[in-house]
Short mmCIF file of C-alpha atoms and ligand atoms in Angstrom, two decimals:
data_model
loop_
_atom_site.label_atom_id
_atom_site.label_comp_id
_atom_site.label_asym_id
_atom_site.label_seq_id
_atom_site.Cartn_x
_atom_site.Cartn_y
_atom_site.Cartn_z
CA MET S 1 -110.15 25.59 134.91
CA THR S 2 -107.14 26.04 132.66
CA ARG S 3 -105.48 29.40 132.14
CA LEU S 4 -106.36 29.25 128.48
CA HIS S 5 -109.99 28.84 129.36
CA VAL S 6 -110.00 31.84 131.72
CA ALA S 7 -108.19 33.93 129.12
CA THR S 8 -110.65 32.87 126.44
CA LEU S 9 -113.70 33.71 128.48
CA ALA S 10 -112.15 37.01 129.53
CA ALA S 11 -111.52 37.80 125.88
CA LEU S 12 -115.16 37.09 125.16
CA GLY S 13 -116.16 39.42 127.95
CA LEU S 14 -117.38 36.57 130.08
CA LEU S 15 -115.36 36.73 133.27
CA VAL S 16 -116.61 33.88 135.36
CA CYS S 17 -116.85 34.97 138.95
CA ALA S 18 -120.17 33.68 140.16
CA GLY S 19 -119.36 30.16 139.02
CA VAL S 20 -121.94 27.68 137.89
CA VAL S 21 -125.56 28.74 137.81
CA ALA S 22 -127.45 26.91 140.53
CA GLN S 23 -128.84 23.56 139.47
CA GLY S 24 -132.58 23.67 139.19
CA THR S 25 -132.70 27.09 137.50
CA PRO S 26 -136.15 27.17 135.88
CA LYS S 27 -136.20 26.58 132.13
CA ARG S 28 -136.68 29.83 130.27
CA SER S 29 -137.57 29.94 126.61
CA GLY S 30 -135.35 32.28 124.57
CA PHE S 31 -138.55 34.30 124.13
CA GLU S 32 -138.26 35.53 127.71
CA SER S 33 -134.87 37.19 127.22
CA MET S 34 -136.00 39.18 124.16
CA SER S 35 -136.97 42.83 124.10
CA PRO S 36 -140.69 43.67 124.44
CA SER S 37 -140.82 44.74 120.78
CA LEU S 38 -139.42 41.41 119.52
CA GLN S 39 -141.77 39.55 121.85
CA ALA S 40 -144.67 41.52 120.36
CA MET S 41 -143.44 40.66 116.85
CA GLN S 42 -143.37 36.94 117.68
CA ARG S 43 -146.75 36.97 119.42
CA ASP S 44 -148.69 38.69 116.66
CA ASP S 45 -149.20 36.37 113.69
CA VAL S 46 -149.70 39.36 111.40
CA GLN S 47 -146.32 40.86 112.35
CA ASN S 48 -144.38 37.61 112.73
CA PRO S 49 -142.48 37.16 109.43
CA GLY S 50 -142.12 33.41 110.15
CA MET S 51 -145.86 33.04 109.44
CA LEU S 52 -145.13 33.66 105.74
CA TRP S 53 -143.15 30.39 105.66
CA VAL S 54 -145.89 28.62 107.59
CA ALA S 55 -148.45 29.78 104.99
CA ASP S 56 -146.17 28.59 102.15
CA GLY S 57 -145.75 25.25 103.89
CA GLU S 58 -149.49 24.86 104.35
CA ALA S 59 -149.96 25.48 100.60
CA LEU S 60 -147.19 23.02 99.68
CA TRP S 61 -148.82 20.42 101.95
CA ARG S 62 -151.70 20.28 99.46
CA VAL S 63 -149.59 20.10 96.27
CA ALA S 64 -149.13 16.70 94.61
CA PRO S 65 -145.73 16.29 92.93
CA GLY S 66 -146.06 14.80 89.41
CA SER S 67 -148.20 11.69 89.56
CA GLY S 68 -147.63 11.25 93.32
CA ARG S 69 -149.96 12.12 96.16
CA SER S 70 -149.88 15.30 98.23
CA CYS S 71 -149.05 15.28 101.94
CA ALA S 72 -152.73 16.10 102.55
CA ASP S 73 -153.90 13.13 100.42
CA CYS S 74 -152.28 10.73 102.88
CA HIS S 75 -152.28 12.66 106.14
CA GLY S 76 -155.37 14.90 106.03
CA ASP S 77 -155.52 18.62 106.70
CA LEU S 78 -153.16 20.76 108.77
CA PRO S 79 -152.95 21.57 111.59
CA ARG S 80 -154.90 18.59 112.87
CA ALA S 81 -153.01 15.97 110.88
CA MET S 82 -149.71 16.87 112.54
CA ALA S 83 -150.79 18.23 115.94
CA GLY S 84 -148.26 17.20 118.59
CA VAL S 85 -145.89 15.43 116.15
CA ALA S 86 -143.07 18.01 116.21
CA ALA S 87 -143.19 18.07 120.02
CA ARG S 88 -141.74 14.55 120.14
CA TYR S 89 -139.12 14.79 117.36
CA PRO S 90 -136.37 13.72 116.56
CA GLY S 91 -137.85 10.26 116.22
CA TRP S 92 -136.83 6.75 115.24
CA ASP S 93 -137.12 5.84 111.56
CA ALA S 94 -137.88 2.12 111.63
CA THR S 95 -137.27 1.76 107.88
CA ALA S 96 -133.85 3.42 107.82
CA ARG S 97 -133.11 2.17 111.36
CA ARG S 98 -131.72 5.49 112.54
CA PRO S 99 -132.82 8.62 114.40
CA VAL S 100 -134.27 11.34 112.15
CA ASN S 101 -135.19 14.94 112.76
CA LEU S 102 -138.42 16.44 111.45
CA ALA S 103 -136.84 17.73 108.23
CA GLN S 104 -135.41 14.29 107.45
CA ARG S 105 -138.77 12.68 108.24
CA ILE S 106 -140.48 15.05 105.79
CA ASN S 107 -137.86 14.27 103.13
CA ALA S 108 -138.34 10.55 103.76
CA CYS S 109 -142.03 10.93 102.87
CA ARG S 110 -141.01 12.93 99.85
CA SER S 111 -138.75 10.19 98.48
CA ARG S 112 -140.52 7.05 99.78
CA HIS S 113 -144.14 8.07 99.48
CA GLN S 114 -144.18 10.76 96.80
CA GLY S 115 -141.49 9.38 94.49
CA ALA S 116 -139.89 12.82 94.33
CA ALA S 117 -136.36 14.08 94.95
CA ALA S 118 -135.54 15.11 98.53
CA TRP S 119 -135.37 18.85 99.14
CA ALA S 120 -132.01 20.44 100.01
CA ASN S 121 -131.29 21.49 103.58
CA GLU S 122 -132.41 25.08 104.26
CA SER S 123 -134.31 25.17 100.94
CA LYS S 124 -137.43 27.28 100.95
CA GLU S 125 -139.63 24.20 100.45
CA LEU S 126 -138.16 22.12 103.27
CA LEU S 127 -138.10 25.04 105.72
CA SER S 128 -141.69 25.97 104.85
CA LEU S 129 -143.01 22.45 105.37
CA GLU S 130 -141.00 22.01 108.55
CA ALA S 131 -142.40 25.32 109.82
CA ALA S 132 -145.97 24.34 108.91
CA VAL S 133 -145.67 20.90 110.55
CA ALA S 134 -144.02 22.33 113.68
CA HIS S 135 -146.57 25.15 113.84
CA ALA S 136 -149.29 22.50 114.02
CA SER S 137 -147.85 21.70 117.48
CA ARG S 138 -147.76 25.30 118.71
CA GLY S 139 -148.63 25.32 122.40
CA ALA S 140 -147.94 21.57 122.82
CA VAL S 141 -145.36 20.75 125.45
CA LEU S 142 -142.06 19.27 124.24
CA ALA S 143 -142.18 15.60 125.23
CA PRO S 144 -139.36 13.68 123.53
CA SER S 145 -140.01 10.21 122.19
CA PRO S 146 -139.26 7.58 124.83
CA VAL S 147 -138.47 4.76 122.36
CA PRO S 148 -135.38 2.87 123.57
CA GLU S 149 -133.76 2.91 120.11
CA LEU S 150 -133.07 6.65 120.58
CA ALA S 151 -131.27 6.35 123.91
CA ALA S 152 -127.74 5.77 122.60
CA ALA S 153 -127.83 8.71 120.17
CA ARG S 154 -129.33 10.99 122.86
CA ALA S 155 -126.52 10.06 125.25
CA GLU S 156 -123.99 10.77 122.50
CA GLY S 157 -125.68 14.16 122.04
CA GLU S 158 -125.20 14.96 125.72
CA ARG S 159 -121.53 13.98 125.46
CA LEU S 160 -121.10 16.33 122.49
CA TYR S 161 -122.92 19.10 124.38
CA ARG S 162 -120.36 18.84 127.16
CA GLN S 163 -117.31 18.47 124.93
CA ARG S 164 -115.07 21.48 124.36
CA MET S 165 -114.63 22.36 120.72
CA GLY S 166 -112.96 24.77 118.34
CA GLN S 167 -110.05 27.14 118.72
CA LEU S 168 -111.83 28.82 121.64
CA HIS S 169 -112.06 25.43 123.32
CA LEU S 170 -115.57 26.01 124.66
CA ALA S 171 -118.44 23.57 125.13
CA CYS S 172 -122.14 24.29 124.62
CA VAL S 173 -122.67 23.57 128.34
CA GLN S 174 -120.31 26.36 129.37
CA CYS S 175 -122.32 29.10 127.72
CA HIS S 176 -125.84 27.69 127.92
CA ASP S 177 -125.84 26.09 131.39
CA GLU S 178 -123.18 28.05 133.22
CA LEU S 179 -123.52 31.55 131.77
CA PRO S 180 -127.10 32.16 130.58
CA GLY S 181 -128.18 35.71 131.30
CA ARG S 182 -124.62 37.04 130.86
CA ARG S 183 -123.80 39.02 127.77
CA LEU S 184 -121.52 38.03 124.93
CA GLY S 185 -120.50 41.11 122.97
CA GLY S 186 -123.78 42.79 123.97
CA THR S 187 -125.91 39.73 123.17
CA PRO S 188 -127.57 38.01 126.13
CA ILE S 189 -126.72 34.31 126.30
CA PRO S 190 -129.98 32.34 126.29
CA GLN S 191 -130.40 28.92 127.90
CA GLY S 192 -130.35 27.57 124.35
CA HIS S 193 -133.77 25.95 124.14
CA VAL S 194 -135.16 24.48 120.96
CA ASN S 195 -138.92 25.05 121.31
CA GLY S 196 -139.22 27.71 118.59
CA TYR S 197 -137.67 26.09 115.51
CA PRO S 198 -137.53 26.78 112.64
CA ILE S 199 -137.06 30.43 113.71
CA TYR S 200 -137.24 33.76 111.90
CA ARG S 201 -133.95 35.41 112.79
CA LEU S 202 -133.48 39.12 112.13
CA GLU S 203 -129.76 38.59 111.56
CA TRP S 204 -130.59 36.10 108.79
CA GLN S 205 -133.47 38.12 107.38
CA GLY S 206 -135.19 34.81 106.93
CA LEU S 207 -136.25 31.51 108.39
CA GLY S 208 -133.61 29.00 109.49
CA SER S 209 -133.41 25.59 111.08
CA LEU S 210 -132.04 24.49 114.43
CA ARG S 211 -129.09 22.99 112.50
CA ARG S 212 -128.24 26.40 111.12
CA ARG S 213 -128.42 27.90 114.62
CA ILE S 214 -126.16 25.20 116.08
CA ARG S 215 -123.68 25.65 113.23
CA ASN S 216 -123.60 29.41 114.01
CA CYS S 217 -122.60 28.62 117.59
CA GLN S 218 -119.95 26.16 116.41
CA ILE S 219 -118.52 28.72 114.01
CA GLY S 220 -118.60 31.23 116.90
CA VAL S 221 -116.15 29.09 118.86
CA ARG S 222 -114.14 28.50 115.64
CA ALA S 223 -115.02 24.83 115.41
CA GLU S 224 -115.65 22.91 112.21
CA PRO S 225 -119.49 22.84 112.22
CA PHE S 226 -121.31 19.52 111.90
CA ALA S 227 -122.98 18.91 108.53
CA HIS S 228 -126.76 19.35 108.64
CA ASP S 229 -127.41 15.61 108.30
CA ALA S 230 -124.40 14.34 110.29
CA PRO S 231 -125.24 11.74 112.96
CA GLU S 232 -123.54 14.07 115.48
CA MET S 233 -125.99 16.83 114.56
CA ILE S 234 -129.04 14.58 115.02
CA ALA S 235 -127.59 13.31 118.33
CA LEU S 236 -127.19 16.90 119.54
CA GLU S 237 -130.76 17.69 118.47
CA LEU S 238 -132.02 14.67 120.43
CA TYR S 239 -130.27 15.81 123.58
CA LEU S 240 -131.36 19.44 123.15
CA ALA S 241 -135.01 18.36 122.78
CA GLN S 242 -134.70 16.38 126.02
CA ARG S 243 -133.11 19.37 127.71
CA SER S 244 -136.02 21.59 126.61
CA ALA S 245 -138.73 19.07 127.59
CA GLY S 246 -141.69 20.76 129.25
CA LEU S 247 -141.43 24.04 127.31
CA ALA S 248 -144.27 24.80 124.90
CA VAL S 249 -143.67 24.80 121.13
CA GLU S 250 -143.54 28.42 119.82
CA THR S 251 -142.83 27.83 116.12
CA PRO S 252 -142.22 30.10 114.35
CA ALA S 253 -140.21 31.95 117.02
CA VAL S 254 -138.54 35.30 116.25
CA ARG S 255 -134.94 35.80 117.38
CA PRO S 256 -132.56 38.77 117.08
C1 HEC M 1 -148.45 8.08 100.12
C2 HEC M 1 -148.74 8.51 101.48
C3 HEC M 1 -147.88 9.60 102.09
C4 HEC M 1 -147.57 10.82 101.54
C5 HEC M 1 -147.89 11.37 100.18
C6 HEC M 1 -146.85 11.54 102.59
N1 HEC M 1 -146.72 10.77 103.69
FE1 HEC M 1 -145.92 11.33 105.47
N2 HEC M 1 -146.17 9.47 106.20
C7 HEC M 1 -146.76 8.42 105.52
C8 HEC M 1 -146.66 7.20 106.31
C9 HEC M 1 -147.17 5.81 105.91
C10 HEC M 1 -146.00 7.57 107.50
C11 HEC M 1 -145.61 6.64 108.65
C12 HEC M 1 -144.15 6.29 108.58
C13 HEC M 1 -143.76 5.54 107.32
O1 HEC M 1 -144.22 4.43 107.11
O2 HEC M 1 -142.98 6.09 106.52
C14 HEC M 1 -145.72 8.99 107.40
C15 HEC M 1 -145.13 9.75 108.39
C16 HEC M 1 -144.94 11.13 108.35
C17 HEC M 1 -144.46 11.94 109.44
C18 HEC M 1 -144.11 11.44 110.82
C19 HEC M 1 -145.36 11.35 111.67
C20 HEC M 1 -145.12 10.83 113.06
O3 HEC M 1 -146.12 10.69 113.78
O4 HEC M 1 -143.97 10.57 113.44
C21 HEC M 1 -144.39 13.23 109.00
C22 HEC M 1 -143.93 14.44 109.78
C23 HEC M 1 -144.83 13.23 107.62
N3 HEC M 1 -145.18 11.95 107.26
C24 HEC M 1 -144.90 14.33 106.81
C25 HEC M 1 -145.23 14.29 105.46
C26 HEC M 1 -145.12 15.44 104.58
C27 HEC M 1 -144.66 16.83 104.97
C28 HEC M 1 -145.54 15.02 103.35
C29 HEC M 1 -145.58 15.79 102.05
C30 HEC M 1 -144.30 16.36 101.63
C31 HEC M 1 -145.89 13.61 103.48
N4 HEC M 1 -145.69 13.21 104.77
C32 HEC M 1 -146.37 12.82 102.44
C33 HEC M 1 -147.39 8.49 104.30
C34 HEC M 1 -147.32 9.56 103.42
C1 HEC M 2 -119.42 31.27 123.60
C2 HEC M 2 -120.76 30.98 124.06
C3 HEC M 2 -121.58 29.95 123.29
C4 HEC M 2 -121.26 28.64 123.03
C5 HEC M 2 -119.98 27.89 123.37
C6 HEC M 2 -122.40 28.08 122.36
N1 HEC M 2 -123.39 29.02 122.22
FE1 HEC M 2 -125.26 28.70 121.56
N2 HEC M 2 -125.69 30.71 121.73
C7 HEC M 2 -124.82 31.65 122.24
C8 HEC M 2 -125.43 32.96 122.13
C9 HEC M 2 -124.81 34.30 122.56
C10 HEC M 2 -126.72 32.76 121.54
C11 HEC M 2 -127.75 33.83 121.18
C12 HEC M 2 -127.32 34.51 119.92
C13 HEC M 2 -128.22 35.60 119.46
O1 HEC M 2 -129.37 35.69 119.92
O2 HEC M 2 -127.78 36.35 118.60
C14 HEC M 2 -126.84 31.32 121.33
C15 HEC M 2 -127.98 30.70 120.82
C16 HEC M 2 -128.17 29.33 120.81
C17 HEC M 2 -129.43 28.68 120.54
C18 HEC M 2 -130.75 29.39 120.21
C19 HEC M 2 -131.68 29.46 121.39
C20 HEC M 2 -133.01 30.12 121.07
O3 HEC M 2 -133.65 30.61 122.02
O4 HEC M 2 -133.43 30.14 119.90
C21 HEC M 2 -129.21 27.33 120.58
C22 HEC M 2 -130.22 26.23 120.36
C23 HEC M 2 -127.80 27.15 120.87
N3 HEC M 2 -127.21 28.37 121.01
C24 HEC M 2 -127.18 25.91 120.96
C25 HEC M 2 -125.79 25.74 121.14
C26 HEC M 2 -125.11 24.47 121.02
C27 HEC M 2 -125.77 23.14 120.70
C28 HEC M 2 -123.79 24.72 121.27
C29 HEC M 2 -122.61 23.75 121.22
C30 HEC M 2 -122.38 23.12 119.93
C31 HEC M 2 -123.65 26.14 121.55
N4 HEC M 2 -124.88 26.73 121.43
C32 HEC M 2 -122.48 26.77 121.91
C33 HEC M 2 -123.59 31.40 122.81
C34 HEC M 2 -122.92 30.18 122.77
#
């Protein structure tokens, strides 16, 4: 470990003395490191603010744009139409011949099958539909798609996860595999699992995507964040989904 690295971690209040967390640490959803009151907020659909986006998404699912067909016209009713789908995303888009996350898959239907303009990243419409589609998998176990076309991008995602970045010269793996449970400026470091997205985050006072969360961590280490649709971002999402395999979908999760 370089001196710079020790100094950086010390500055962040993360003096590494115990070393690497034992391999085989059980996977813990971020839910488990939250306070009892936030857990109660997430558990109760009436209190969970993320359910407002789910309800909006379920309404949008039935709206036909212009002369096109609604999502429901082609797919049937939620939640049944999409049960289990989010649990295996990102997936392979055989038409575009590239990996796509759930938001991109929804936008592909929007432009290819509805003849309408794609929604902007983090727009209310896209987040609502992503939340509604992911919510249809609530309770399903994350089981990433095994199609071989995804393997190269997933491996690239793992490489990025282990690569130091930013002025603080820290990699995702250092915080999320080596230091979970420690505190960073009072905030407990979670294992960084992706089973609750999109999430309602109190700090955002709104719903946000996994891309937004990852960008927050990149900005935290003073790195140039990946664009929402960058191949690097999708690669990272593929690896993170693999890393979280076996956890149950919680969408919409609540986070501090
Ligand atoms: C005209 C029919 C049609 C409409 C309208 C439509 N879709 Fe699709 N959708 C498809 C088809 C066909 C596929 C299979 C992949 C393909 O050929 O594009 C698909 C695939 C999907 C998938 C991936 C499913 C999987 O198992 O991987 C999702 C998610 C999805 N659509 C969401 C939506 C949403 C959300 C809307 C509304 C905004 C919508 N679709 C509107 C026809 C449609
Ligand atoms: C310096 C330590 C640090 C680094 C490096 C870091 N993170 Fe994080 N990450 C955190 C902390 C702390 C939180 C929780 C923040 C909060 O709850 O306010 C977090 C939260 C997350 C979450 C949300 C987990 C949940 O339960 O919702 C994900 C996903 C995540 N990080 C992914 C990443 C990825 C991918 C990288 C690398 C690009 C990365 N992080 C780099 C400290 C870090």
